[in-house]
Amino acid sequence: MRRVAVFGSTGSVGESTLDLLARRDDIEVVALTGGRNVRRLAEQARAHNAALAVTAFDECYQPLKDALEGTGIEVAAGSHAVVEAAHRPADWVMSAIVGAAGLAPGFAALSQGRTLALANKESLVTAGPLLLAEARSHGATILPVDSEHSAVFQALAGEDIAQVETVTLTASGGGLRDWPLEKLAHATPDEAGKHPNWDMGQRITIDSASMFNKAMEVIEAHEFFGLAPDQVKVLIHPQSLVHALVAFNDGAVMAHLGAPDMRHPIGYALNWPQRDALPIQRLDLAAAGRLDFAAPDLNRYPALALAWKVMETGGASGCVFNAAKEVALDHFIARNIGFLDMASVVEDTLATFAARADIAATPRTLDEVLAIDTMARDLAGEAAATRHRA
Ligand code: NAD
Ligand code: MG
């Protein structure tokens, strides 16, 4: 039996993970964690006969306890309990919490030498070097689950990274891709929250429309694969059938294709280092007919350009970038600021942070990361306030 823990099990990636786990008979679920969706978490814990169910929020303890009454499933609450769950023995751990809240549990799992399937891209953007060092020093393995990074990882199997010239991540262009530029500033959270190809959580879907998601993924690729900033490229590809391309120094380009279904990269990480059959719709290129590509227009996607700024600066800038982006997104969802204001808030925050602290200094501990995160959130809140709509 393989002991599995799923962090963020009630989310989009979490549900897809459980869908795959339910199809197997060699899985023992040691822990599931969620947020405020206690009813769903309890349903999942019962269906998968989990040993432990954790809600990240203290006030959700009693409802979760009540919902699991008589099942014998252990119940816990609070962010410390989520981290504690990462110390439980497990063979495979899915990190699918959204936001910087996913960092500490993933870090804890690595400190125990686990195999960590990493969907939480915020971890690598916020604290890439620290996370990789933690994995190295405890013999832990990080497997990328973000679809583009899983695609790159697969294209690199058996290859030497030193022979790689460039890595290209594709982007659908998001829900507002075909909007006229002058309308973009007025896009609402509902309009930005619809994705043409992928079915994902609300936050990442809005990040896809702004391309903050792709900016995060560029930084994620730079950190995880150790690529120089100018080795990472982005192409708009509306069909989302090609997920990434790796170009080698002999002129060969290895592309990864498949249906846009997160169960592929999740399943790949679950079966790694082997492959096994997955319930994914098979690619039919004749039916697709064509594959389109275009260079992204940085006037339409100002957030994307910030990724190269962050990679060039290094140090604390990834953490500042992520924290500011999360705050800007909160303000956009609350309709305090406009769609294009999000990139301005993050850019302003990077500048004010650099004026007050050494942004090029790399945080050495998780506590340092969290202190930078807190400071950046305060600065981003101020930056957002100056752009609040009248
Ligand atoms: P989601 O919003 O659907 O789910 C997030 C999960 O995190 C839920 O279980 C929620 O309860 C939990 N959560 C939220 N706040 C929390 C907190 N403060 N503490 C602990 N748990 C908390 O998100 P998602 O779309 O499944 O994305 C999860 C992660 O995977 C994100 O980092 C995202 O960028 C990444 N990712 C998602 C997709 C996708 O297709 N959805 C693809 C690639 C990468
Ligand atoms: Mg992705």
mmCIF file of N, CA, C and O in Angstrom, residues 165-223:
data_model
loop_
_atom_site.group_PDB
_atom_site.id
_atom_site.type_symbol
_atom_site.label_atom_id
_atom_site.label_comp_id
_atom_site.label_asym_id
_atom_site.label_seq_id
_atom_site.Cartn_x
_atom_site.Cartn_y
_atom_site.Cartn_z
ATOM 1 N N GLU A 165 18.712 24.848 -24.692
ATOM 2 C CA GLU A 165 18.851 26.273 -25.016
ATOM 3 C C GLU A 165 17.710 27.089 -24.443
ATOM 4 O O GLU A 165 17.931 28.093 -23.776
ATOM 5 N N THR A 166 16.488 26.670 -24.725
ATOM 6 C CA THR A 166 15.334 27.413 -24.200
ATOM 7 C C THR A 166 14.214 26.462 -23.791
ATOM 8 O O THR A 166 14.128 25.328 -24.284
ATOM 9 N N VAL A 167 13.375 26.960 -22.900
ATOM 10 C CA VAL A 167 12.154 26.268 -22.504
ATOM 11 C C VAL A 167 11.000 27.229 -22.761
ATOM 12 O O VAL A 167 11.045 28.384 -22.322
ATOM 13 N N THR A 168 10.011 26.779 -23.509
ATOM 14 C CA THR A 168 8.860 27.640 -23.807
ATOM 15 C C THR A 168 7.615 27.098 -23.113
ATOM 16 O O THR A 168 7.262 25.929 -23.278
ATOM 17 N N LEU A 169 6.996 27.962 -22.328
ATOM 18 C CA LEU A 169 5.733 27.611 -21.691
ATOM 19 C C LEU A 169 4.626 28.194 -22.552
ATOM 20 O O LEU A 169 4.721 29.344 -22.995
ATOM 21 N N THR A 170 3.578 27.427 -22.794
ATOM 22 C CA THR A 170 2.468 27.974 -23.566
ATOM 23 C C THR A 170 1.429 28.554 -22.613
ATOM 24 O O THR A 170 1.354 28.175 -21.445
ATOM 25 N N ALA A 171 0.644 29.485 -23.142
ATOM 26 C CA ALA A 171 -0.409 30.142 -22.371
ATOM 27 C C ALA A 171 -1.633 30.262 -23.259
ATOM 28 O O ALA A 171 -1.507 30.579 -24.444
ATOM 29 N N SER A 172 -2.794 29.994 -22.715
ATOM 30 C CA SER A 172 -4.010 30.104 -23.537
ATOM 31 C C SER A 172 -4.313 31.564 -23.862
ATOM 32 O O SER A 172 -4.953 31.864 -24.862
ATOM 33 N N GLY A 173 -3.832 32.467 -22.994
ATOM 34 C CA GLY A 173 -4.183 33.877 -23.156
ATOM 35 C C GLY A 173 -5.338 34.267 -22.244
ATOM 36 O O GLY A 173 -5.644 35.444 -22.077
ATOM 37 N N GLY A 174 -5.972 33.251 -21.636
ATOM 38 C CA GLY A 174 -7.000 33.515 -20.625
ATOM 39 C C GLY A 174 -8.339 33.935 -21.198
ATOM 40 O O GLY A 174 -8.520 34.044 -22.411
ATOM 41 N N GLY A 175 -9.275 34.203 -20.306
ATOM 42 C CA GLY A 175 -10.665 34.468 -20.683
ATOM 43 C C GLY A 175 -10.867 35.782 -21.422
ATOM 44 O O GLY A 175 -11.900 35.975 -22.071
ATOM 45 N N LEU A 176 -9.917 36.711 -21.338
ATOM 46 C CA LEU A 176 -10.108 38.036 -21.944
ATOM 47 C C LEU A 176 -9.200 38.243 -23.155
ATOM 48 O O LEU A 176 -9.007 39.368 -23.606
ATOM 49 N N ARG A 177 -8.664 37.147 -23.666
ATOM 50 C CA ARG A 177 -7.655 37.219 -24.733
ATOM 51 C C ARG A 177 -8.124 38.033 -25.932
ATOM 52 O O ARG A 177 -7.354 38.784 -26.523
ATOM 53 N N ASP A 178 -9.398 37.882 -26.291
ATOM 54 C CA ASP A 178 -9.868 38.534 -27.511
ATOM 55 C C ASP A 178 -10.602 39.847 -27.250
ATOM 56 O O ASP A 178 -11.195 40.413 -28.164
ATOM 57 N N TRP A 179 -10.551 40.313 -26.002
ATOM 58 C CA TRP A 179 -11.192 41.601 -25.707
ATOM 59 C C TRP A 179 -10.381 42.736 -26.314
ATOM 60 O O TRP A 179 -9.141 42.689 -26.319
ATOM 61 N N PRO A 180 -11.058 43.811 -26.759
ATOM 62 C CA PRO A 180 -10.297 44.994 -27.177
ATOM 63 C C PRO A 180 -9.519 45.566 -25.989
ATOM 64 O O PRO A 180 -10.022 45.543 -24.857
ATOM 65 N N LEU A 181 -8.317 46.030 -26.256
ATOM 66 C CA LEU A 181 -7.409 46.493 -25.208
ATOM 67 C C LEU A 181 -8.068 47.537 -24.297
ATOM 68 O O LEU A 181 -7.932 47.500 -23.077
ATOM 69 N N GLU A 182 -8.837 48.455 -24.879
ATOM 70 C CA GLU A 182 -9.391 49.564 -24.086
ATOM 71 C C GLU A 182 -10.513 49.092 -23.145
ATOM 72 O O GLU A 182 -10.870 49.798 -22.216
ATOM 73 N N LYS A 183 -11.039 47.902 -23.381
ATOM 74 C CA LYS A 183 -12.100 47.383 -22.490
ATOM 75 C C LYS A 183 -11.528 46.677 -21.262
ATOM 76 O O LYS A 183 -12.203 46.497 -20.256
ATOM 77 N N LEU A 184 -10.248 46.249 -21.376
ATOM 78 C CA LEU A 184 -9.630 45.395 -20.339
ATOM 79 C C LEU A 184 -9.670 46.004 -18.937
ATOM 80 O O LEU A 184 -9.912 45.298 -17.951
ATOM 81 N N ALA A 185 -9.432 47.325 -18.859
ATOM 82 C CA ALA A 185 -9.382 47.996 -17.557
ATOM 83 C C ALA A 185 -10.698 47.824 -16.805
ATOM 84 O O ALA A 185 -10.730 47.894 -15.574
ATOM 85 N N HIS A 186 -11.793 47.576 -17.539
ATOM 86 C CA HIS A 186 -13.117 47.505 -16.908
ATOM 87 C C HIS A 186 -13.609 46.082 -16.689
ATOM 88 O O HIS A 186 -14.755 45.874 -16.300
ATOM 89 N N ALA A 187 -12.751 45.096 -16.945
ATOM 90 C CA ALA A 187 -13.167 43.691 -16.775
ATOM 91 C C ALA A 187 -13.520 43.419 -15.312
ATOM 92 O O ALA A 187 -12.846 43.897 -14.403
ATOM 93 N N THR A 188 -14.579 42.655 -15.078
ATOM 94 C CA THR A 188 -15.004 42.316 -13.712
ATOM 95 C C THR A 188 -14.409 40.968 -13.317
ATOM 96 O O THR A 188 -13.975 40.182 -14.170
ATOM 97 N N PRO A 189 -14.424 40.662 -12.006
ATOM 98 C CA PRO A 189 -13.935 39.349 -11.553
ATOM 99 C C PRO A 189 -14.696 38.191 -12.218
ATOM 100 O O PRO A 189 -14.089 37.164 -12.533
ATOM 101 N N ASP A 190 -15.988 38.361 -12.464
ATOM 102 C CA ASP A 190 -16.752 37.282 -13.112
ATOM 103 C C ASP A 190 -16.275 37.057 -14.543
ATOM 104 O O ASP A 190 -16.125 35.919 -14.993
ATOM 105 N N GLU A 191 -16.020 38.161 -15.242
ATOM 106 C CA GLU A 191 -15.569 38.035 -16.642
ATOM 107 C C GLU A 191 -14.166 37.440 -16.711
ATOM 108 O O GLU A 191 -13.883 36.585 -17.551
ATOM 109 N N ALA A 192 -13.293 37.870 -15.806
ATOM 110 C CA ALA A 192 -11.917 37.354 -15.805
ATOM 111 C C ALA A 192 -11.851 35.937 -15.240
ATOM 112 O O ALA A 192 -10.863 35.233 -15.428
ATOM 113 N N GLY A 193 -12.899 35.521 -14.562
ATOM 114 C CA GLY A 193 -12.907 34.223 -13.887
ATOM 115 C C GLY A 193 -13.424 33.080 -14.743
ATOM 116 O O GLY A 193 -13.730 32.004 -14.217
ATOM 117 N N LYS A 194 -13.541 33.320 -16.061
ATOM 118 C CA LYS A 194 -13.973 32.236 -16.966
ATOM 119 C C LYS A 194 -12.803 31.840 -17.849
ATOM 120 O O LYS A 194 -12.234 32.678 -18.540
ATOM 121 N N HIS A 195 -12.447 30.547 -17.817
ATOM 122 C CA HIS A 195 -11.308 30.106 -18.638
ATOM 123 C C HIS A 195 -11.789 29.352 -19.867
ATOM 124 O O HIS A 195 -12.702 28.539 -19.778
ATOM 125 N N PRO A 196 -11.168 29.635 -21.045
ATOM 126 C CA PRO A 196 -11.606 28.955 -22.265
ATOM 127 C C PRO A 196 -11.341 27.449 -22.271
ATOM 128 O O PRO A 196 -12.120 26.691 -22.858
ATOM 129 N N ASN A 197 -10.248 26.974 -21.641
ATOM 130 C CA ASN A 197 -9.872 25.553 -21.799
ATOM 131 C C ASN A 197 -9.764 24.759 -20.504
ATOM 132 O O ASN A 197 -10.059 23.570 -20.499
ATOM 133 N N TRP A 198 -9.301 25.391 -19.443
ATOM 134 C CA TRP A 198 -9.036 24.641 -18.214
ATOM 135 C C TRP A 198 -10.112 24.937 -17.179
ATOM 136 O O TRP A 198 -10.579 26.064 -17.074
ATOM 137 N N ASP A 199 -10.466 23.944 -16.390
ATOM 138 C CA ASP A 199 -11.429 24.098 -15.312
ATOM 139 C C ASP A 199 -10.629 24.156 -14.009
ATOM 140 O O ASP A 199 -10.137 23.145 -13.537
ATOM 141 N N MET A 200 -10.479 25.372 -13.441
ATOM 142 C CA MET A 200 -9.572 25.543 -12.303
ATOM 143 C C MET A 200 -10.246 26.388 -11.230
ATOM 144 O O MET A 200 -11.348 26.889 -11.420
ATOM 145 N N GLY A 201 -9.555 26.579 -10.098
ATOM 146 C CA GLY A 201 -10.070 27.436 -9.039
ATOM 147 C C GLY A 201 -10.170 28.885 -9.513
ATOM 148 O O GLY A 201 -9.556 29.286 -10.506
ATOM 149 N N GLN A 202 -10.971 29.700 -8.776
ATOM 150 C CA GLN A 202 -11.228 31.089 -9.189
ATOM 151 C C GLN A 202 -9.943 31.919 -9.275
ATOM 152 O O GLN A 202 -9.731 32.669 -10.231
ATOM 153 N N ARG A 203 -9.067 31.780 -8.280
ATOM 154 C CA ARG A 203 -7.894 32.650 -8.227
ATOM 155 C C ARG A 203 -6.956 32.403 -9.411
ATOM 156 O O ARG A 203 -6.514 33.331 -10.076
ATOM 157 N N ILE A 204 -6.656 31.143 -9.690
ATOM 158 C CA ILE A 204 -5.735 30.849 -10.790
ATOM 159 C C ILE A 204 -6.381 31.178 -12.147
ATOM 160 O O ILE A 204 -5.695 31.551 -13.096
ATOM 161 N N THR A 205 -7.707 31.110 -12.219
ATOM 162 C CA THR A 205 -8.381 31.443 -13.476
ATOM 163 C C THR A 205 -8.257 32.941 -13.765
ATOM 164 O O THR A 205 -7.971 33.350 -14.903
ATOM 165 N N ILE A 206 -8.425 33.769 -12.738
ATOM 166 C CA ILE A 206 -8.241 35.220 -12.930
ATOM 167 C C ILE A 206 -6.765 35.508 -13.231
ATOM 168 O O ILE A 206 -6.442 36.332 -14.092
ATOM 169 N N ASP A 207 -5.882 34.784 -12.553
ATOM 170 C CA ASP A 207 -4.438 34.941 -12.833
ATOM 171 C C ASP A 207 -4.095 34.534 -14.265
ATOM 172 O O ASP A 207 -3.096 35.006 -14.820
ATOM 173 N N SER A 208 -4.875 33.647 -14.849
ATOM 174 C CA SER A 208 -4.633 33.266 -16.243
ATOM 175 C C SER A 208 -5.022 34.413 -17.165
ATOM 176 O O SER A 208 -4.324 34.700 -18.144
ATOM 177 N N ALA A 209 -6.138 35.077 -16.850
ATOM 178 C CA ALA A 209 -6.605 36.192 -17.684
ATOM 179 C C ALA A 209 -5.606 37.348 -17.651
ATOM 180 O O ALA A 209 -5.383 38.017 -18.657
ATOM 181 N N SER A 210 -4.995 37.584 -16.496
ATOM 182 C CA SER A 210 -4.029 38.691 -16.367
ATOM 183 C C SER A 210 -2.626 38.249 -16.772
ATOM 184 O O SER A 210 -1.748 39.075 -16.967
ATOM 185 N N MET A 211 -2.428 36.930 -16.870
ATOM 186 C CA MET A 211 -1.120 36.297 -17.103
ATOM 187 C C MET A 211 -0.197 36.418 -15.902
ATOM 188 O O MET A 211 0.999 36.137 -16.015
ATOM 189 N N PHE A 212 -0.750 36.805 -14.748
ATOM 190 C CA PHE A 212 0.041 36.660 -13.537
ATOM 191 C C PHE A 212 0.391 35.186 -13.352
ATOM 192 O O PHE A 212 1.457 34.837 -12.860
ATOM 193 N N ASN A 213 -0.534 34.314 -13.761
ATOM 194 C CA ASN A 213 -0.268 32.881 -13.645
ATOM 195 C C ASN A 213 0.959 32.492 -14.462
ATOM 196 O O ASN A 213 1.838 31.771 -13.979
ATOM 197 N N LYS A 214 1.041 33.013 -15.708
ATOM 198 C CA LYS A 214 2.188 32.641 -16.542
ATOM 199 C C LYS A 214 3.467 33.263 -15.986
ATOM 200 O O LYS A 214 4.534 32.647 -16.024
ATOM 201 N N ALA A 215 3.353 34.487 -15.444
ATOM 202 C CA ALA A 215 4.527 35.119 -14.833
ATOM 203 C C ALA A 215 5.037 34.247 -13.684
ATOM 204 O O ALA A 215 6.248 34.009 -13.547
ATOM 205 N N MET A 216 4.113 33.745 -12.871
ATOM 206 C CA MET A 216 4.483 32.844 -11.770
ATOM 207 C C MET A 216 5.165 31.593 -12.327
ATOM 208 O O MET A 216 6.167 31.112 -11.785
ATOM 209 N N GLU A 217 4.604 31.066 -13.417
ATOM 210 C CA GLU A 217 5.142 29.829 -13.987
ATOM 211 C C GLU A 217 6.530 30.022 -14.599
ATOM 212 O O GLU A 217 7.359 29.115 -14.583
ATOM 213 N N VAL A 218 6.776 31.210 -15.156
ATOM 214 C CA VAL A 218 8.104 31.516 -15.700
ATOM 215 C C VAL A 218 9.128 31.478 -14.559
ATOM 216 O O VAL A 218 10.191 30.849 -14.671
ATOM 217 N N ILE A 219 8.782 32.120 -13.447
ATOM 218 C CA ILE A 219 9.685 32.140 -12.286
ATOM 219 C C ILE A 219 9.844 30.715 -11.724
ATOM 220 O O ILE A 219 10.941 30.289 -11.355
ATOM 221 N N GLU A 220 8.725 29.993 -11.704
ATOM 222 C CA GLU A 220 8.725 28.601 -11.222
ATOM 223 C C GLU A 220 9.685 27.749 -12.060
ATOM 224 O O GLU A 220 10.499 26.977 -11.519
ATOM 225 N N ALA A 221 9.659 27.915 -13.388
ATOM 226 C CA ALA A 221 10.534 27.141 -14.279
ATOM 227 C C ALA A 221 11.996 27.530 -14.060
ATOM 228 O O ALA A 221 12.889 26.675 -14.021
ATOM 229 N N HIS A 222 12.228 28.829 -13.912
ATOM 230 C CA HIS A 222 13.577 29.354 -13.653
ATOM 231 C C HIS A 222 14.140 28.736 -12.371
ATOM 232 O O HIS A 222 15.279 28.252 -12.343
ATOM 233 N N GLU A 223 13.322 28.682 -11.325
ATOM 234 C CA GLU A 223 13.778 28.132 -10.046
ATOM 235 C C GLU A 223 13.954 26.621 -10.120
ATOM 236 O O GLU A 223 14.990 26.085 -9.739
#
